[in-house]
mmCIF file of C-alpha atoms in Angstrom:
data_model
loop_
_atom_site.group_PDB
_atom_site.id
_atom_site.type_symbol
_atom_site.label_atom_id
_atom_site.label_comp_id
_atom_site.label_asym_id
_atom_site.label_seq_id
_atom_site.Cartn_x
_atom_site.Cartn_y
_atom_site.Cartn_z
ATOM 1 C CA MET A 8 117.230 130.382 112.733
ATOM 2 C CA ALA A 9 120.577 132.142 113.599
ATOM 3 C CA GLN A 10 118.663 135.258 114.806
ATOM 4 C CA LYS A 11 116.617 132.871 117.180
ATOM 5 C CA PHE A 12 119.758 131.467 118.639
ATOM 6 C CA LYS A 13 121.140 135.029 119.107
ATOM 7 C CA ASP A 14 118.031 136.120 120.864
ATOM 8 C CA ALA A 15 118.072 133.230 123.246
ATOM 9 C CA PHE A 16 121.653 133.738 124.251
ATOM 10 C CA GLN A 17 120.954 137.436 124.927
ATOM 11 C CA LYS A 18 118.065 136.602 127.314
ATOM 12 C CA MET A 19 120.253 134.076 129.077
ATOM 13 C CA ALA A 20 122.981 136.564 129.635
ATOM 14 C CA GLN A 21 120.487 139.109 130.946
ATOM 15 C CA ASN A 22 119.142 136.854 133.634
ATOM 16 C CA MET A 23 122.538 135.542 134.808
ATOM 17 C CA PRO A 24 123.469 136.824 138.266
ATOM 18 C CA LYS A 25 126.029 139.659 138.532
ATOM 19 C CA GLY A 26 129.098 139.310 140.672
ATOM 20 C CA GLY A 27 129.701 141.504 143.919
ATOM 21 C CA GLY A 28 126.184 141.366 145.285
ATOM 22 C CA SER A 29 125.206 140.879 148.908
ATOM 23 C CA ALA A 30 124.856 137.411 150.390
ATOM 24 C CA GLY A 31 121.388 137.936 151.452
ATOM 25 C CA GLY A 32 120.101 137.969 147.820
ATOM 26 C CA GLY A 33 121.806 134.675 146.772
ATOM 27 C CA PRO A 34 118.836 132.239 146.883
ATOM 28 C CA GLY A 35 116.538 134.495 144.834
ATOM 29 C CA ARG A 36 119.112 135.181 142.290
ATOM 30 C CA GLY A 37 119.986 131.481 141.938
ATOM 31 C CA ALA A 38 116.157 130.606 141.255
ATOM 32 C CA GLY A 39 116.123 133.255 138.657
ATOM 33 C CA ALA A 40 119.247 131.853 136.924
ATOM 34 C CA ALA A 41 117.753 128.499 136.754
ATOM 35 C CA LYS A 42 114.617 129.814 135.105
ATOM 36 C CA ALA A 43 116.522 131.720 132.706
ATOM 37 C CA ALA A 44 118.659 128.653 131.800
ATOM 38 C CA SER A 45 115.506 126.629 131.358
ATOM 39 C CA ARG A 46 114.044 129.133 129.039
ATOM 40 C CA ALA A 47 117.190 129.256 127.018
ATOM 41 C CA ALA A 48 117.224 125.433 126.650
ATOM 42 C CA GLY A 49 113.683 125.425 125.559
ATOM 43 C CA SER A 50 114.347 128.218 123.023
ATOM 44 C CA LEU A 51 117.266 126.154 121.675
ATOM 45 C CA MET A 52 115.129 123.056 121.311
ATOM 46 C CA VAL A 53 112.537 124.997 119.435
ATOM 47 C CA ALA A 54 115.032 126.511 117.299
ATOM 48 C CA GLY A 55 116.687 123.094 116.438
ATOM 49 C CA GLY A 56 113.321 121.642 115.803
ATOM 50 C CA LEU A 57 112.425 124.408 113.397
ATOM 51 C CA GLY A 58 115.779 124.000 111.611
ATOM 52 C CA TYR A 59 115.365 120.328 111.211
ATOM 53 C CA GLY A 60 111.770 120.686 109.965
ATOM 54 C CA ALA A 61 112.860 123.328 107.420
ATOM 55 C CA TYR A 62 115.882 121.260 106.283
ATOM 56 C CA ASN A 63 113.809 117.985 105.804
ATOM 57 C CA SER A 64 110.554 119.545 104.363
ATOM 58 C CA ILE A 65 112.066 120.093 100.913
ATOM 59 C CA PHE A 66 113.796 117.813 98.398
ATOM 60 C CA THR A 67 115.210 118.364 94.924
ATOM 61 C CA VAL A 68 114.317 116.167 91.875
ATOM 62 C CA GLU A 69 117.301 116.365 89.434
ATOM 63 C CA GLY A 70 116.847 116.432 85.550
ATOM 64 C CA GLY A 71 115.820 113.177 84.042
ATOM 65 C CA HIS A 72 114.400 111.851 87.320
ATOM 66 C CA ARG A 73 110.997 111.666 88.894
ATOM 67 C CA ALA A 74 109.977 111.049 92.560
ATOM 68 C CA VAL A 75 107.178 109.154 94.308
ATOM 69 C CA MET A 76 106.284 109.755 97.951
ATOM 70 C CA TYR A 77 105.857 107.126 100.848
ATOM 71 C CA ASN A 78 103.662 108.270 103.748
ATOM 72 C CA ARG A 79 103.974 106.606 107.171
ATOM 73 C CA VAL A 80 100.213 106.940 107.720
ATOM 74 C CA VAL A 81 98.447 106.256 104.338
ATOM 75 C CA GLY A 82 101.352 104.496 102.356
ATOM 76 C CA MET A 83 102.275 105.197 98.832
ATOM 77 C CA LYS A 84 100.830 108.460 97.456
ATOM 78 C CA GLU A 85 99.696 108.450 93.797
ATOM 79 C CA GLN A 86 101.222 111.636 92.911
ATOM 80 C CA VAL A 87 104.429 111.638 90.790
ATOM 81 C CA TYR A 88 106.720 114.596 91.489
ATOM 82 C CA ASN A 89 108.518 116.303 88.616
ATOM 83 C CA GLU A 90 111.875 117.849 88.422
ATOM 84 C CA GLY A 91 112.702 120.779 90.652
ATOM 85 C CA LEU A 92 111.996 121.814 94.269
ATOM 86 C CA ASN A 93 109.294 119.814 96.080
ATOM 87 C CA PHE A 94 107.916 119.757 99.580
ATOM 88 C CA ASN A 95 107.282 116.885 102.025
ATOM 89 C CA ILE A 96 106.280 116.533 105.733
ATOM 90 C CA PRO A 97 109.443 115.538 107.671
ATOM 91 C CA TRP A 98 109.535 112.142 109.272
ATOM 92 C CA PHE A 99 106.037 111.376 107.986
ATOM 93 C CA GLU A 100 106.942 111.354 104.324
ATOM 94 C CA ARG A 101 110.008 109.937 102.602
ATOM 95 C CA PRO A 102 110.701 110.674 98.725
ATOM 96 C CA VAL A 103 111.835 107.844 96.465
ATOM 97 C CA ILE A 104 113.816 109.096 93.438
ATOM 98 C CA TYR A 105 113.768 107.159 90.033
ATOM 99 C CA ASP A 106 115.965 107.623 87.033
ATOM 100 C CA ILE A 107 113.679 107.681 84.012
ATOM 101 C CA ARG A 108 116.573 108.160 81.427
ATOM 102 C CA THR A 109 117.241 105.443 78.874
ATOM 103 C CA ARG A 110 119.742 102.771 80.074
ATOM 104 C CA PRO A 111 121.200 99.713 78.376
ATOM 105 C CA VAL A 112 121.036 96.158 79.437
ATOM 106 C CA ASN A 113 123.191 93.520 77.719
ATOM 107 C CA LEU A 114 122.415 89.748 77.662
ATOM 108 C CA GLN A 115 124.212 86.785 75.907
ATOM 109 C CA THR A 116 122.622 83.439 75.976
ATOM 110 C CA LEU A 117 122.973 79.915 74.372
ATOM 111 C CA THR A 118 119.914 78.556 72.694
ATOM 112 C CA GLY A 119 118.831 76.199 69.816
ATOM 113 C CA SER A 120 117.599 76.965 66.411
ATOM 114 C CA LYS A 121 114.642 75.385 64.481
ATOM 115 C CA ASP A 122 116.987 72.792 62.897
ATOM 116 C CA LEU A 123 118.486 72.006 66.325
ATOM 117 C CA GLN A 124 121.803 73.866 65.848
ATOM 118 C CA MET A 125 123.232 75.586 69.039
ATOM 119 C CA VAL A 126 123.362 79.349 68.574
ATOM 120 C CA THR A 127 125.036 81.952 70.945
ATOM 121 C CA ILE A 128 123.134 85.210 70.616
ATOM 122 C CA GLY A 129 123.787 88.591 72.304
ATOM 123 C CA VAL A 130 120.907 91.147 72.784
ATOM 124 C CA ARG A 131 121.177 94.677 73.833
ATOM 125 C CA VAL A 132 118.065 96.540 75.122
ATOM 126 C CA LEU A 133 117.595 100.351 75.744
ATOM 127 C CA HIS A 134 114.834 100.755 78.341
ATOM 128 C CA LYS A 135 113.410 103.137 80.833
ATOM 129 C CA PRO A 136 110.492 103.075 83.379
ATOM 130 C CA ASP A 137 106.995 104.487 82.446
ATOM 131 C CA GLN A 138 106.876 107.669 84.522
ATOM 132 C CA ASN A 139 103.086 107.481 84.869
ATOM 133 C CA HIS A 140 103.311 104.159 86.616
ATOM 134 C CA LEU A 141 106.207 104.701 88.973
ATOM 135 C CA VAL A 142 104.031 104.141 92.032
ATOM 136 C CA TRP A 143 103.078 100.684 90.816
ATOM 137 C CA ILE A 144 106.685 99.884 89.900
ATOM 138 C CA TYR A 145 107.758 100.856 93.405
ATOM 139 C CA ARG A 146 105.117 98.812 95.069
ATOM 140 C CA HIS A 147 105.749 95.597 92.996
ATOM 141 C CA LEU A 148 109.248 95.805 91.868
ATOM 142 C CA GLY A 149 111.139 98.257 93.807
ATOM 143 C CA LYS A 150 113.963 100.515 92.543
ATOM 144 C CA ASN A 151 115.982 97.758 90.916
ATOM 145 C CA TYR A 152 113.072 96.805 88.651
ATOM 146 C CA ASP A 153 115.408 96.276 85.605
ATOM 147 C CA GLU A 154 117.537 93.608 87.522
ATOM 148 C CA ARG A 155 114.409 91.732 88.484
ATOM 149 C CA ILE A 156 112.574 91.346 85.151
ATOM 150 C CA LEU A 157 114.692 92.150 82.267
ATOM 151 C CA PRO A 158 117.293 89.251 82.352
ATOM 152 C CA SER A 159 114.647 86.587 82.419
ATOM 153 C CA LEU A 160 112.378 88.211 79.843
ATOM 154 C CA MET A 161 115.348 88.895 77.512
ATOM 155 C CA ASN A 162 116.420 85.227 77.822
ATOM 156 C CA GLU A 163 112.975 83.844 77.281
ATOM 157 C CA CYS A 164 112.013 86.065 74.228
ATOM 158 C CA ALA A 165 115.434 85.588 72.521
ATOM 159 C CA LYS A 166 115.139 81.682 72.798
ATOM 160 C CA ALA A 167 111.528 81.661 71.799
ATOM 161 C CA VAL A 168 112.198 83.770 68.650
ATOM 162 C CA VAL A 169 115.431 81.934 67.555
ATOM 163 C CA ALA A 170 113.552 78.590 67.861
ATOM 164 C CA ARG A 171 111.414 79.728 64.856
ATOM 165 C CA TYR A 172 114.309 80.031 62.387
ATOM 166 C CA ASN A 173 116.864 77.684 60.839
ATOM 167 C CA ALA A 174 120.580 78.488 61.411
ATOM 168 C CA ASN A 175 120.914 79.944 57.912
ATOM 169 C CA GLU A 176 117.881 82.080 58.281
ATOM 170 C CA LEU A 177 119.372 83.645 61.447
ATOM 171 C CA LEU A 178 121.959 85.007 59.039
ATOM 172 C CA THR A 179 120.038 85.892 55.904
ATOM 173 C CA ARG A 180 116.959 87.279 57.880
ATOM 174 C CA ARG A 181 118.789 89.042 60.833
ATOM 175 C CA ASP A 182 116.400 92.043 60.531
ATOM 176 C CA ASP A 183 113.311 89.946 60.892
ATOM 177 C CA VAL A 184 114.791 88.087 63.934
ATOM 178 C CA SER A 185 115.679 91.343 65.663
ATOM 179 C CA ALA A 186 112.303 92.826 64.980
ATOM 180 C CA ALA A 187 110.528 89.685 66.290
ATOM 181 C CA ILE A 188 112.542 89.712 69.566
ATOM 182 C CA SER A 189 111.768 93.505 69.889
ATOM 183 C CA SER A 190 107.908 92.837 69.386
ATOM 184 C CA GLU A 191 107.882 89.922 71.792
ATOM 185 C CA LEU A 192 110.065 91.696 74.518
ATOM 186 C CA SER A 193 107.929 94.872 74.207
ATOM 187 C CA ARG A 194 104.699 93.004 74.822
ATOM 188 C CA ARG A 195 106.156 91.169 77.767
ATOM 189 C CA CYS A 196 107.762 94.300 79.356
ATOM 190 C CA GLY A 197 104.532 96.234 78.849
ATOM 191 C CA GLY A 198 102.842 94.282 81.584
ATOM 192 C CA PHE A 199 105.556 95.628 84.049
ATOM 193 C CA HIS A 200 105.266 99.211 82.646
ATOM 194 C CA VAL A 201 108.742 99.180 81.311
ATOM 195 C CA LEU A 202 109.266 100.977 77.922
ATOM 196 C CA LEU A 203 111.781 99.782 75.338
ATOM 197 C CA GLU A 204 113.658 102.242 73.157
ATOM 198 C CA ASP A 205 115.460 99.863 70.978
ATOM 199 C CA VAL A 206 116.411 96.125 70.753
ATOM 200 C CA ALA A 207 119.424 95.023 68.872
ATOM 201 C CA ILE A 208 121.375 91.710 68.196
ATOM 202 C CA THR A 209 124.906 92.431 68.936
ATOM 203 C CA HIS A 210 126.445 89.008 68.599
ATOM 204 C CA LEU A 211 125.475 85.833 66.705
ATOM 205 C CA SER A 212 127.652 82.708 66.519
ATOM 206 C CA PHE A 213 127.247 78.962 65.949
ATOM 207 C CA SER A 214 129.040 75.936 67.339
ATOM 208 C CA PRO A 215 132.420 74.844 65.945
ATOM 209 C CA GLU A 216 130.841 71.782 64.357
ATOM 210 C CA TYR A 217 128.405 73.824 62.466
ATOM 211 C CA ALA A 218 131.072 76.351 61.371
ATOM 212 C CA LYS A 219 133.064 73.380 59.892
ATOM 213 C CA ALA A 220 129.983 71.976 58.090
ATOM 214 C CA VAL A 221 129.255 75.312 56.503
ATOM 215 C CA GLU A 222 132.912 75.652 55.430
ATOM 216 C CA ALA A 223 132.833 72.115 53.930
ATOM 217 C CA LYS A 224 129.567 73.008 52.135
ATOM 218 C CA GLN A 225 131.089 76.046 50.594
ATOM 219 C CA VAL A 226 134.136 74.060 49.358
ATOM 220 C CA ALA A 227 131.785 71.440 47.900
ATOM 221 C CA GLN A 228 129.939 74.027 46.042
ATOM 222 C CA GLN A 229 133.115 75.664 44.782
ATOM 223 C CA ASP A 230 134.280 72.189 43.562
ATOM 224 C CA ALA A 231 130.938 71.591 41.889
ATOM 225 C CA GLU A 232 131.138 74.886 40.095
ATOM 226 C CA ARG A 233 134.750 74.109 39.029
ATOM 227 C CA ALA A 234 133.623 70.666 37.725
ATOM 228 C CA LYS A 235 130.849 72.165 35.753
ATOM 229 C CA TYR A 236 133.277 74.478 33.956
ATOM 230 C CA VAL A 237 135.504 71.443 33.218
ATOM 231 C CA VAL A 238 132.454 69.657 31.723
ATOM 232 C CA LEU A 239 131.669 72.649 29.571
ATOM 233 C CA GLY A 240 135.276 72.785 28.518
ATOM 234 C CA ALA A 241 135.212 69.179 27.492
ATOM 235 C CA ILE A 242 132.045 69.675 25.654
ATOM 236 C CA GLN A 243 133.449 72.549 23.770
ATOM 237 C CA GLU A 244 136.717 70.460 23.024
ATOM 238 C CA LYS A 245 134.615 67.668 21.709
ATOM 239 C CA LYS A 246 132.692 70.044 19.375
ATOM 240 C CA THR A 247 136.037 71.374 18.283
ATOM 241 C CA ILE A 248 137.337 67.856 17.454
ATOM 242 C CA ILE A 249 134.159 66.929 15.603
ATOM 243 C CA THR A 250 134.221 70.120 13.537
ATOM 244 C CA LYS A 251 137.974 69.731 12.773
ATOM 245 C CA ALA A 252 137.460 66.035 11.723
ATOM 246 C CA ARG A 253 134.538 66.970 9.530
ATOM 247 C CA GLY A 254 136.445 69.676 8.000
ATOM 248 C CA GLU A 255 139.334 67.257 7.320
ATOM 249 C CA ALA A 256 136.983 64.855 5.729
ATOM 250 C CA GLU A 257 135.391 67.428 3.531
ATOM 251 C CA SER A 258 138.712 68.642 2.525
ATOM 252 C CA ALA A 259 139.858 65.118 1.574
ATOM 253 C CA GLU A 260 136.747 64.596 -0.358
ATOM 254 C CA LEU A 261 137.241 67.937 -2.294
ATOM 255 C CA ILE A 262 140.879 66.955 -2.879
ATOM 256 C CA GLY A 263 139.757 63.551 -4.248
ATOM 257 C CA THR A 264 137.254 65.160 -6.544
ATOM 258 C CA ALA A 265 139.808 67.732 -7.843
ATOM 259 C CA VAL A 266 142.301 65.138 -8.510
ATOM 260 C CA LYS A 267 139.731 62.942 -10.363
ATOM 261 C CA ARG A 268 138.681 65.828 -12.548
ATOM 262 C CA ASN A 269 142.050 67.322 -13.219
ATOM 263 C CA PRO A 270 145.226 65.299 -12.405
ATOM 264 C CA GLY A 271 147.077 68.564 -12.711
ATOM 265 C CA PHE A 272 145.958 69.675 -9.320
ATOM 266 C CA MET A 273 148.258 67.152 -7.699
ATOM 267 C CA LYS A 274 151.143 68.548 -9.857
ATOM 268 C CA LEU A 275 150.448 71.878 -8.514
ATOM 269 C CA ARG A 276 150.526 70.566 -4.976
ATOM 270 C CA ARG A 277 153.612 68.646 -5.659
ATOM 271 C CA ILE A 278 155.265 71.883 -6.939
ATOM 272 C CA ASP A 279 154.311 73.797 -3.785
ATOM 273 C CA ALA A 280 155.583 70.951 -1.548
ATOM 274 C CA ALA A 281 158.843 70.990 -3.453
ATOM 275 C CA LYS A 282 159.174 74.682 -3.056
ATOM 276 C CA ASP A 283 158.774 74.320 0.784
ATOM 277 C CA ILE A 284 161.190 71.499 0.930
ATOM 278 C CA ALA A 285 163.730 73.357 -1.179
ATOM 279 C CA ASP A 286 163.537 76.459 1.131
ATOM 280 C CA ILE A 287 164.032 74.349 4.155
ATOM 281 C CA VAL A 288 167.054 72.541 2.592
ATOM 282 C CA ALA A 289 168.570 75.667 1.408
ATOM 283 C CA GLY A 290 168.355 77.355 4.725
ATOM 284 C CA SER A 291 169.825 74.386 6.602
ATOM 285 C CA GLY A 292 173.534 74.309 7.268
ATOM 286 C CA ASN A 293 173.733 70.484 7.173
ATOM 287 C CA LYS A 294 174.637 68.384 4.136
ATOM 288 C CA ILE A 295 171.978 66.106 2.880
ATOM 289 C CA TYR A 296 172.397 63.005 0.643
ATOM 290 C CA LEU A 297 169.044 61.851 -0.297
ATOM 291 C CA ASN A 298 167.279 61.023 -3.578
ATOM 292 C CA ALA A 299 165.606 63.900 -5.228
ATOM 293 C CA ASP A 300 162.492 61.662 -5.731
ATOM 294 C CA SER A 301 162.206 61.125 -1.933
ATOM 295 C CA LEU A 302 162.294 64.934 -1.375
ATOM 296 C CA LEU A 303 159.800 65.481 -4.131
ATOM 297 C CA LEU A 304 162.423 67.685 -5.840
ATOM 298 C CA ASN A 305 162.618 65.886 -9.131
ATOM 299 C CA LEU A 306 160.236 68.066 -11.125
ATOM 300 C CA LEU A 307 161.799 67.418 -14.518
ATOM 301 C CA GLY A 308 162.327 63.602 -14.695
ATOM 302 C CA ASP A 309 159.756 60.841 -15.068
ATOM 303 C CA ALA A 310 158.312 61.509 -11.649
ATOM 304 C CA ASP A 311 155.174 63.204 -13.176
ATOM 305 C CA ASP A 312 154.628 60.214 -15.443
ATOM 306 C CA LYS A 313 154.819 57.735 -12.528
ATOM 307 C CA PHE A 314 152.524 60.091 -10.388
ATOM 308 C CA GLU A 315 149.887 60.265 -13.202
ATOM 309 C CA LYS A 316 150.005 56.408 -13.582
ATOM 310 C CA SER A 317 149.456 55.992 -9.850
ATOM 311 C CA VAL A 318 146.527 58.418 -9.850
ATOM 312 C CA THR A 319 144.972 56.585 -12.875
ATOM 313 C CA ALA A 320 145.391 53.277 -11.142
ATOM 314 C CA ALA A 321 143.728 54.603 -7.975
ATOM 315 C CA ASP A 322 140.900 56.030 -10.036
ATOM 316 C CA SER A 323 140.302 52.681 -11.756
ATOM 317 C CA LYS A 324 140.157 51.017 -8.318
ATOM 318 C CA GLY A 325 137.491 53.523 -7.261
ATOM 319 C CA TRP A 326 139.478 55.341 -4.508
ATOM 320 C CA PHE A 327 138.307 58.718 -5.542
ATOM 321 C CA LYS A 328 134.680 57.749 -5.994
ATOM 322 C CA LYS A 329 132.083 59.113 -3.470
#
């Protein structure tokens, strides 16, 4: 194109009139100069048109993109143009570039669960257009297809799935809830030729009233568990007391039987008690003025005779009988 401009200017320079000529040749030379200028202008217009056509007859599709073509005569062409350098007819055709890489969309909505609890749920979707149906998408949705369909579909699918579960199931069965939202949203988006790469629940919260009720329930359960252990401890203590009382009764019965059979058993016990009392009195720094009989320390007097008589009298009254 630069060479054509150069040739046009050279022709114009050759046809321009030279200075210093005779006055009689003026009109002929003026007509020749006008023709030369006209030819130069025509050449310039042709060169400009060729440059415009060459510049606008090609377009580049970047990586991760696809293009569809709009023709002023026939409308949308069914061909989808791949990455790289492509050709079109200037003015008659106009390429429309689509980004087919995966892009995220976030949505947070307030909805109700199956047990009528208000839940705030956040959903994140990774999507991209179906490159085989870009012509249909441009005809019906345009380039901002995701802004047209995804917010409403995500909102509707999230609310429809959350309404199937109770509030506690939304926490314990979160994977099932996410899979159900993904399945429902994929089915709905398939009608618009939009592909979903991933659907995830990014946020899940309940109303303050429900959170307080859950906390109160947990506290009540902890109190119930604590009360259960208190009851178990009381039962064990009761068993211990019964066992102890039973042992004391059996011990008293055995002692009564031993005393009945051999009164010397009580003498032996009396001697043991006297030894313990004597050790305590001997180790004490206080002075004690008590009767030896009161302290069971009189082991040589008539205390044994008195004790044997008391045992015989008790035996005659039947105290040691079963």
